[in-house]
Coordinates of C-alpha atoms and ligand atoms in Angstrom, one line a residue:
M18 CA 0.0 0.0 0.0
D19 CA 1.5 3.3 -1.1
F20 CA 0.2 6.5 0.6
K21 CA 2.5 8.7 -1.4
P22 CA 0.7 10.7 -4.2
N23 CA 2.3 10.0 -7.6
E24 CA 3.8 12.7 -9.7
E25 CA 0.7 13.2 -11.7
Q26 CA -1.4 13.6 -8.6
Q27 CA 1.0 16.1 -7.1
M28 CA 0.9 18.0 -10.4
V29 CA -2.9 18.2 -10.3
R30 CA -2.8 19.5 -6.8
Q31 CA -0.3 22.2 -7.7
T32 CA -2.1 23.2 -10.9
I33 CA -5.5 23.5 -9.2
R34 CA -4.0 25.2 -6.1
D35 CA -2.4 27.8 -8.3
F36 CA -5.5 28.2 -10.4
A37 CA -7.8 28.5 -7.3
L38 CA -5.6 31.2 -5.7
A39 CA -5.1 33.2 -8.8
E40 CA -8.5 32.9 -10.4
L41 CA -11.0 32.0 -7.7
A42 CA -9.8 33.6 -4.5
P43 CA -10.1 37.2 -5.6
G44 CA -13.8 37.0 -6.3
V45 CA -15.1 34.4 -4.0
A46 CA -16.4 36.7 -1.3
E47 CA -18.1 38.9 -3.8
R48 CA -19.8 35.9 -5.5
D49 CA -21.0 34.7 -2.1
E50 CA -22.5 38.2 -1.6
T51 CA -24.0 38.7 -5.0
G52 CA -24.7 35.2 -6.2
N53 CA -22.9 35.9 -9.4
Y54 CA -22.1 32.8 -11.3
P55 CA -18.4 32.0 -12.0
R56 CA -18.9 31.3 -15.7
K57 CA -15.5 32.6 -16.8
E58 CA -13.7 30.7 -14.1
L59 CA -15.6 27.4 -14.8
K60 CA -14.9 27.8 -18.6
K61 CA -11.2 28.0 -17.8
L62 CA -11.4 24.8 -15.8
G63 CA -13.0 23.2 -18.8
E64 CA -10.2 24.4 -21.0
L65 CA -7.7 22.9 -18.5
G66 CA -9.4 19.5 -18.8
F67 CA -11.3 19.5 -15.5
W68 CA -14.8 18.9 -16.9
G69 CA -13.8 15.4 -17.9
V70 CA -11.1 14.5 -15.4
N71 CA -11.5 10.7 -15.4
L72 CA -12.8 10.2 -18.9
P73 CA -10.3 8.4 -21.1
E74 CA -8.5 10.7 -23.5
E75 CA -9.8 8.9 -26.6
L76 CA -13.3 9.9 -25.5
G77 CA -12.3 13.5 -25.0
G78 CA -11.3 13.5 -21.3
S79 CA -8.1 14.0 -19.4
G80 CA -7.7 10.3 -18.5
L81 CA -6.6 11.0 -14.9
D82 CA -7.3 8.6 -12.0
M83 CA -10.0 9.1 -9.3
I84 CA -7.6 10.3 -6.7
S85 CA -6.5 13.1 -9.0
Y86 CA -10.1 14.0 -9.3
C87 CA -10.5 14.1 -5.5
I88 CA -7.5 16.2 -5.2
A89 CA -8.8 18.7 -7.8
V90 CA -12.2 19.0 -6.2
E91 CA -10.6 19.3 -2.8
E92 CA -8.3 22.1 -3.9
L93 CA -11.2 23.9 -5.5
G94 CA -13.3 23.4 -2.4
R95 CA -10.5 24.8 -0.3
V96 CA -10.9 28.2 -2.0
D97 CA -14.4 28.2 -3.6
A98 CA -16.9 25.5 -2.6
S99 CA -19.3 26.7 -5.3
V100 CA -16.9 26.1 -8.1
A101 CA -16.0 22.7 -6.5
I102 CA -19.6 21.4 -6.6
V103 CA -20.2 22.5 -10.2
I104 CA -17.1 20.6 -11.3
S105 CA -18.2 17.6 -9.2
V106 CA -21.6 17.6 -10.8
Q107 CA -20.2 17.9 -14.2
N108 CA -17.7 15.0 -13.8
S109 CA -19.6 12.6 -11.5
L110 CA -23.2 13.2 -12.2
V111 CA -23.1 13.9 -15.9
V112 CA -19.9 12.9 -17.7
Y113 CA -19.6 9.6 -15.8
P114 CA -23.1 8.2 -16.4
N115 CA -22.7 9.3 -20.1
E116 CA -19.5 7.4 -20.3
L117 CA -21.1 4.2 -18.8
F118 CA -24.5 4.3 -20.4
G119 CA -24.2 6.5 -23.5
N120 CA -24.2 4.9 -27.0
D121 CA -21.8 5.9 -29.7
D122 CA -24.0 8.6 -31.0
Q123 CA -24.6 10.0 -27.6
K124 CA -20.9 9.9 -26.8
E125 CA -20.3 12.2 -29.8
R126 CA -23.2 14.5 -29.2
F127 CA -22.9 14.8 -25.4
L128 CA -20.0 13.1 -23.8
R129 CA -17.2 14.7 -25.8
P130 CA -18.5 18.3 -25.6
L131 CA -19.2 17.8 -21.9
A132 CA -15.7 16.6 -21.2
Q133 CA -14.0 19.2 -23.4
G134 CA -15.5 22.2 -21.6
E135 CA -18.1 23.0 -24.3
M136 CA -21.3 21.7 -22.7
L137 CA -22.2 22.2 -19.1
G138 CA -24.4 19.5 -17.6
A139 CA -26.9 19.4 -14.7
F140 CA -28.5 16.5 -12.9
A141 CA -32.3 16.4 -12.3
L142 CA -33.5 13.7 -9.9
T143 CA -35.0 15.5 -7.0
E144 CA -38.6 16.6 -7.1
P145 CA -40.7 18.5 -4.5
G146 CA -42.1 15.2 -3.3
A147 CA -39.1 13.0 -4.0
G148 CA -35.9 13.9 -2.0
S149 CA -34.3 11.2 0.0
D150 CA -37.0 8.9 -1.4
A151 CA -35.8 9.4 -5.0
G152 CA -38.0 6.6 -6.2
A153 CA -41.1 8.6 -5.4
M154 CA -40.5 10.8 -8.5
V155 CA -43.6 11.5 -10.6
T156 CA -42.3 13.5 -13.6
N157 CA -43.2 11.2 -16.4
A158 CA -42.4 10.5 -20.1
V159 CA -44.9 9.1 -22.5
K160 CA -43.7 7.6 -25.8
D161 CA -45.0 9.4 -29.0
G162 CA -43.4 8.0 -32.1
D163 CA -39.7 8.6 -32.0
H164 CA -40.1 11.1 -29.2
Y165 CA -41.1 11.1 -25.5
I166 CA -43.3 13.8 -24.1
I167 CA -42.2 14.8 -20.6
N168 CA -44.3 16.5 -18.0
G169 CA -43.4 17.3 -14.4
A170 CA -41.3 19.4 -12.1
K171 CA -37.8 19.0 -10.8
C172 CA -36.2 21.1 -8.1
F173 CA -32.8 22.1 -6.5
I174 CA -30.9 21.7 -9.7
T175 CA -27.3 22.8 -9.5
S176 CA -26.5 24.8 -12.7
G177 CA -30.2 24.7 -13.6
E178 CA -30.0 28.1 -15.3
N179 CA -26.5 27.9 -16.7
C180 CA -26.4 24.3 -18.0
D181 CA -26.5 23.4 -21.7
V182 CA -27.9 19.9 -21.1
L183 CA -29.8 18.2 -18.3
L184 CA -29.6 14.5 -17.3
A185 CA -33.2 14.0 -16.1
F186 CA -34.9 11.0 -14.5
V187 CA -38.5 10.3 -15.2
V188 CA -41.2 7.7 -14.9
T189 CA -41.8 5.8 -18.1
D190 CA -43.8 2.9 -16.6
K191 CA -45.6 3.6 -13.3
E192 CA -46.5 0.0 -12.8
K193 CA -42.9 -1.1 -12.6
G194 CA -41.9 1.1 -9.7
L195 CA -38.2 1.8 -9.5
K196 CA -37.7 -0.3 -12.6
G197 CA -40.1 1.9 -14.5
T198 CA -37.9 4.9 -14.5
S199 CA -35.6 6.1 -17.3
A200 CA -32.9 8.7 -17.9
F201 CA -32.8 11.4 -20.7
M202 CA -30.3 13.9 -21.9
I203 CA -32.4 17.0 -22.5
E204 CA -30.9 20.0 -24.2
K205 CA -31.6 23.5 -23.0
G206 CA -33.8 25.3 -25.4
T207 CA -36.0 22.3 -26.1
P208 CA -39.6 23.7 -26.1
G209 CA -41.3 22.9 -22.8
F210 CA -38.0 22.9 -20.8
I211 CA -38.7 25.7 -18.4
V212 CA -36.1 27.1 -15.9
G213 CA -38.1 28.1 -12.8
K214 CA -37.4 29.8 -9.5
H215 CA -33.8 30.5 -8.4
E216 CA -33.2 29.5 -4.8
N217 CA -31.8 32.1 -2.4
K218 CA -29.4 29.8 -0.5
M219 CA -27.6 29.9 2.8
G220 CA -24.3 28.8 1.2
I221 CA -22.6 27.8 -2.1
R222 CA -24.1 31.1 -3.3
G223 CA -21.9 31.2 -6.3
T224 CA -23.9 28.3 -7.9
D225 CA -27.3 28.7 -9.5
T226 CA -29.9 26.4 -8.1
T227 CA -33.2 26.3 -9.8
A228 CA -36.4 24.5 -10.3
I229 CA -37.0 23.1 -13.8
T230 CA -40.4 22.2 -15.1
F231 CA -41.3 20.2 -18.2
E232 CA -44.5 21.1 -20.0
D233 CA -45.1 18.7 -22.9
C234 CA -41.4 18.7 -23.5
R235 CA -40.7 16.6 -26.6
V236 CA -37.4 14.8 -26.3
P237 CA -36.1 12.5 -29.0
A238 CA -36.1 8.8 -28.0
A239 CA -32.4 8.9 -29.2
N240 CA -31.7 11.0 -26.1
M241 CA -32.6 8.2 -23.7
L242 CA -29.5 7.1 -21.8
G243 CA -29.3 3.3 -21.4
Q244 CA -32.5 1.3 -21.8
E245 CA -36.0 2.1 -20.7
G246 CA -36.3 1.1 -17.0
M247 CA -32.7 1.8 -16.2
G248 CA -33.2 5.3 -14.7
F249 CA -32.9 4.5 -11.0
K250 CA -29.8 2.3 -11.6
I251 CA -28.2 5.1 -13.6
A252 CA -29.1 7.7 -10.9
M253 CA -27.6 5.5 -8.1
T254 CA -24.5 4.7 -10.2
A255 CA -23.9 8.4 -10.8
L256 CA -24.6 9.3 -7.2
N257 CA -22.0 6.8 -5.9
S258 CA -19.4 8.7 -7.8
G259 CA -21.0 12.1 -6.9
R260 CA -20.7 11.2 -3.2
I261 CA -16.9 11.0 -3.7
G262 CA -17.1 14.4 -5.4
V263 CA -19.1 16.0 -2.5
A264 CA -16.7 14.4 0.0
S265 CA -13.8 16.0 -1.8
Q266 CA -15.5 19.4 -1.8
A267 CA -16.2 19.0 1.9
L268 CA -12.6 18.0 2.6
G269 CA -11.5 21.1 0.9
I270 CA -13.7 23.2 3.2
A271 CA -12.4 21.3 6.2
Q272 CA -8.8 22.0 5.2
A273 CA -9.6 25.7 4.6
C274 CA -10.9 25.9 8.1
I275 CA -7.5 24.7 9.4
D276 CA -5.6 27.0 7.0
E277 CA -7.5 30.1 8.3
S278 CA -7.4 29.0 11.9
V279 CA -3.6 28.5 11.9
K280 CA -3.1 31.9 10.1
Y281 CA -5.4 33.8 12.5
S282 CA -4.2 32.2 15.7
K283 CA -0.6 33.2 14.9
E284 CA -1.7 36.8 14.2
R285 CA -4.2 37.3 17.0
V286 CA -2.6 38.5 20.2
Q287 CA -4.4 38.2 23.5
F288 CA -3.0 38.0 27.0
G289 CA 0.3 39.2 25.6
K290 CA 0.9 36.4 23.1
P291 CA -0.5 34.9 19.9
I292 CA -3.5 32.7 20.7
A293 CA -1.7 29.9 18.9
K294 CA 0.5 29.6 22.0
F295 CA -2.5 28.6 24.1
Q296 CA -3.2 25.0 24.5
A297 CA -6.9 25.5 24.2
I298 CA -6.4 26.7 20.6
Q299 CA -3.6 24.2 19.9
F300 CA -5.8 21.2 20.8
K301 CA -8.7 22.5 18.7
I302 CA -6.4 22.8 15.7
A303 CA -4.7 19.4 16.4
K304 CA -8.1 17.7 16.4
M305 CA -9.2 19.4 13.2
A306 CA -5.9 18.4 11.5
M307 CA -6.1 14.8 12.7
E308 CA -9.7 14.3 11.7
T309 CA -9.1 16.0 8.3
E310 CA -6.2 13.6 7.6
A311 CA -8.4 10.6 8.6
A312 CA -11.1 11.9 6.2
R313 CA -8.6 12.3 3.4
M314 CA -7.4 8.7 3.8
L315 CA -11.0 7.4 3.8
L316 CA -11.8 9.5 0.7
Y317 CA -8.7 8.4 -1.2
S318 CA -9.3 4.8 -0.4
A319 CA -12.9 5.0 -1.8
A320 CA -11.5 6.7 -4.9
A321 CA -8.8 4.0 -5.3
K322 CA -11.4 1.3 -5.0
K323 CA -13.4 2.9 -7.8
D324 CA -10.3 3.0 -10.0
R325 CA -9.8 -0.7 -9.3
K326 CA -13.4 -1.2 -10.5
E327 CA -14.4 -2.8 -7.2
N328 CA -17.7 -2.1 -5.4
Y329 CA -17.1 1.2 -3.7
I330 CA -20.7 2.0 -2.6
K331 CA -20.0 1.7 1.1
E332 CA -16.7 3.6 1.0
A333 CA -18.2 6.4 -1.1
A334 CA -21.0 6.8 1.4
M335 CA -18.6 6.6 4.4
A336 CA -16.3 9.3 2.8
K337 CA -19.3 11.5 2.1
L338 CA -20.7 11.2 5.6
F339 CA -17.4 11.6 7.3
C340 CA -16.0 14.5 5.2
S341 CA -19.2 16.5 5.2
E342 CA -19.9 16.2 8.9
L343 CA -16.2 17.1 9.5
A344 CA -16.5 20.2 7.3
V345 CA -19.3 21.5 9.5
R346 CA -17.4 20.7 12.7
N347 CA -14.2 22.3 11.5
A348 CA -16.1 25.4 10.4
L349 CA -17.7 25.8 13.8
E350 CA -14.3 25.4 15.5
A351 CA -12.7 27.8 13.0
I352 CA -15.4 30.4 14.0
Q353 CA -14.8 29.7 17.6
I354 CA -11.0 30.3 17.2
H355 CA -11.7 33.6 15.4
G356 CA -14.0 34.7 18.2
G357 CA -16.2 37.7 17.2
Y358 CA -14.2 38.1 14.0
G359 CA -15.3 34.7 12.9
Y360 CA -18.9 35.8 13.0
I361 CA -18.5 38.7 10.6
K362 CA -18.0 38.6 6.8
E363 CA -14.5 40.2 7.0
Y364 CA -13.2 36.7 7.6
P365 CA -14.1 33.7 5.4
V366 CA -14.9 31.2 8.2
E367 CA -18.6 32.1 8.5
R368 CA -18.9 31.4 4.7
F369 CA -17.2 28.0 5.3
L370 CA -19.9 27.1 7.8
R371 CA -22.7 28.2 5.4
D372 CA -21.0 26.3 2.5
S373 CA -20.2 23.2 4.5
K374 CA -23.8 22.5 5.7
I375 CA -25.1 21.6 2.3
T376 CA -22.5 18.8 2.0
T377 CA -24.4 16.9 4.7
I378 CA -27.6 17.2 2.6
Y379 CA -27.2 17.0 -1.2
E380 CA -26.4 13.8 -3.1
G381 CA -27.8 11.9 -0.2
T382 CA -28.2 13.2 3.4
S383 CA -26.1 12.0 6.3
E384 CA -29.1 9.9 7.2
V385 CA -29.3 8.3 3.8
M386 CA -25.5 7.7 3.9
N387 CA -26.0 5.8 7.2
M388 CA -28.8 3.7 5.5
V389 CA -26.5 3.0 2.5
I390 CA -23.6 2.0 4.8
A391 CA -25.8 -0.2 7.0
D392 CA -27.2 -1.9 3.9
Q393 CA -23.7 -2.7 2.7
V394 CA -22.4 -3.9 6.1
I395 CA -25.4 -5.8 7.4
G396 CA -27.2 -6.7 4.1
R397 CA -30.9 -6.9 3.7
Ligands
LIG423 N1 -25.6 2.1 -5.7 C1 -26.1 1.2 -6.6 N2 -27.3 0.7 -6.5 C2 -28.1 1.1 -5.5 C3 -27.6 2.1 -4.6 C4 -26.3 2.6 -4.7 N3 -25.8 3.5 -3.9 N4 -28.6 2.3 -3.7 C5 -29.6 1.5 -4.1 N5 -29.3 0.8 -5.2 C6 -30.1 -0.2 -5.9 C7 -30.4 -1.4 -5.0 O1 -29.4 -2.3 -4.9 C8 -31.7 -1.9 -5.6 O2 -31.3 -2.7 -6.8 P1 -32.1 -4.0 -7.1 O3 -33.5 -3.6 -7.4 O4 -31.4 -4.5 -8.3 O5 -32.0 -4.9 -5.9 C9 -32.4 -0.6 -6.1 O6 -31.3 0.4 -6.3 C10 -33.4 -0.1 -5.2 O7 -32.8 0.1 -4.0 P2 -33.7 0.2 -2.6 O8 -34.7 -0.9 -2.6 O9 -32.7 0.3 -1.5 O10 -34.4 1.6 -3.0 P3 -35.1 2.6 -2.0 O11 -36.2 3.2 -2.8 O12 -35.5 2.0 -0.7 O13 -34.1 3.8 -1.8 C11 -32.0 4.9 -1.2 C12 -32.7 3.6 -1.6 C13 -32.7 5.7 -0.1 C14 -30.6 4.5 -0.9 C15 -32.0 5.9 -2.5 O14 -33.3 6.3 -2.8 C16 -31.1 7.1 -2.3 O15 -30.0 7.0 -2.5 N6 -31.8 8.2 -1.9 C17 -31.1 9.5 -1.9 C18 -31.2 10.2 -3.2 C19 -30.2 11.2 -3.3 O16 -29.1 11.1 -3.1 N7 -30.8 12.4 -3.7 C20 -30.0 13.5 -4.0 C21 -30.2 13.9 -5.4 S1 -28.9 14.9 -6.0 S2 -29.0 16.5 -5.0

């Protein structure tokens, strides 16, 4: 077992770290305030090959391993959690299922442009009445010649406004339950594809999160990913990978909390010395650092398992659960270390708390992660 990152992985860390400090750090607080979307910055990441990190080069991707992907999302999350989640959604929830389930025609029409930074994707599973119980979706598609007509409403879609294409999950045969759902790639601009309300969120405010409704939206049957009835399977497959992405984003936030706490505690003088000299502060930072390193190992081991093409469902859920809850804990501790200054927007740690909280919720709540882990450990 080798815990040392290889040269390629080290290079990815350096490249993304440099990019994040130069391109993301200057505007991150403003984007948090205004909700402006980091379109230019995301585009640059696409040009650098980070929209299709793991996809083989012959299919238009960068052909890197999963640990490199974790490192990239982690380093983005360390500076800008909003950019990190858009990159995670693009890679894990859109590119990956298109690689696995797309046919040759779809690979040319969708996968290649997605991976090459030309097409931004979004993932539409959640509905107002189907959150953790994803199988309760009611958005439906009815076959009409060589098209399907889709009606229904999705919500909480990351990049709902800015995406070019949506991977949407719908019911094609109500009688068959979970095996009666299907997945479609639906291009923006298709009549009846309506971008709805923008959510005014607590955190990750640099992302756009919208509702999307379908009103008699006619989608070519040729845009169905996989076969009819494979929707739930495709969604779960994508989410396993997505959970590694969210874990990486959360890990980045957890690390940023340490970075800022170390910096502040060395600068802040109280009782005649920097507060970093007090054991009360040292022990907090020691615990944050230890748990963050443990989280990193858990995450990378899940990623390595995916690369080895082994079942990584349990490890991805563990990494997501551990990293996300840690990000919230570290953010709370970072605020405590900053005292009153941690509670105001002059310092970034209050944003870290707001950004961290969603990582315990989206792509499967902590409670769903526990269900998934228990299911894998205990069986049915
Ligand atoms: N990976 C692969 N397959 C999975 C899976 C996973 N993580 N979780 C479930 N499945 C499979 C099961 O193995 C089962 O397959 P078979 O029918 O072949 O046996 C099938 O999916 C149905 O599973 P289950 O009976 O457990 O379905 P439930 O409706 O009880 O729900 C949970 C299972 C809760 C795990 C699922 O609905 C879920 O993950 N919910 C969270 C959804 C989510 O993350 N939403 C966020 C959307 S993006 S913001």
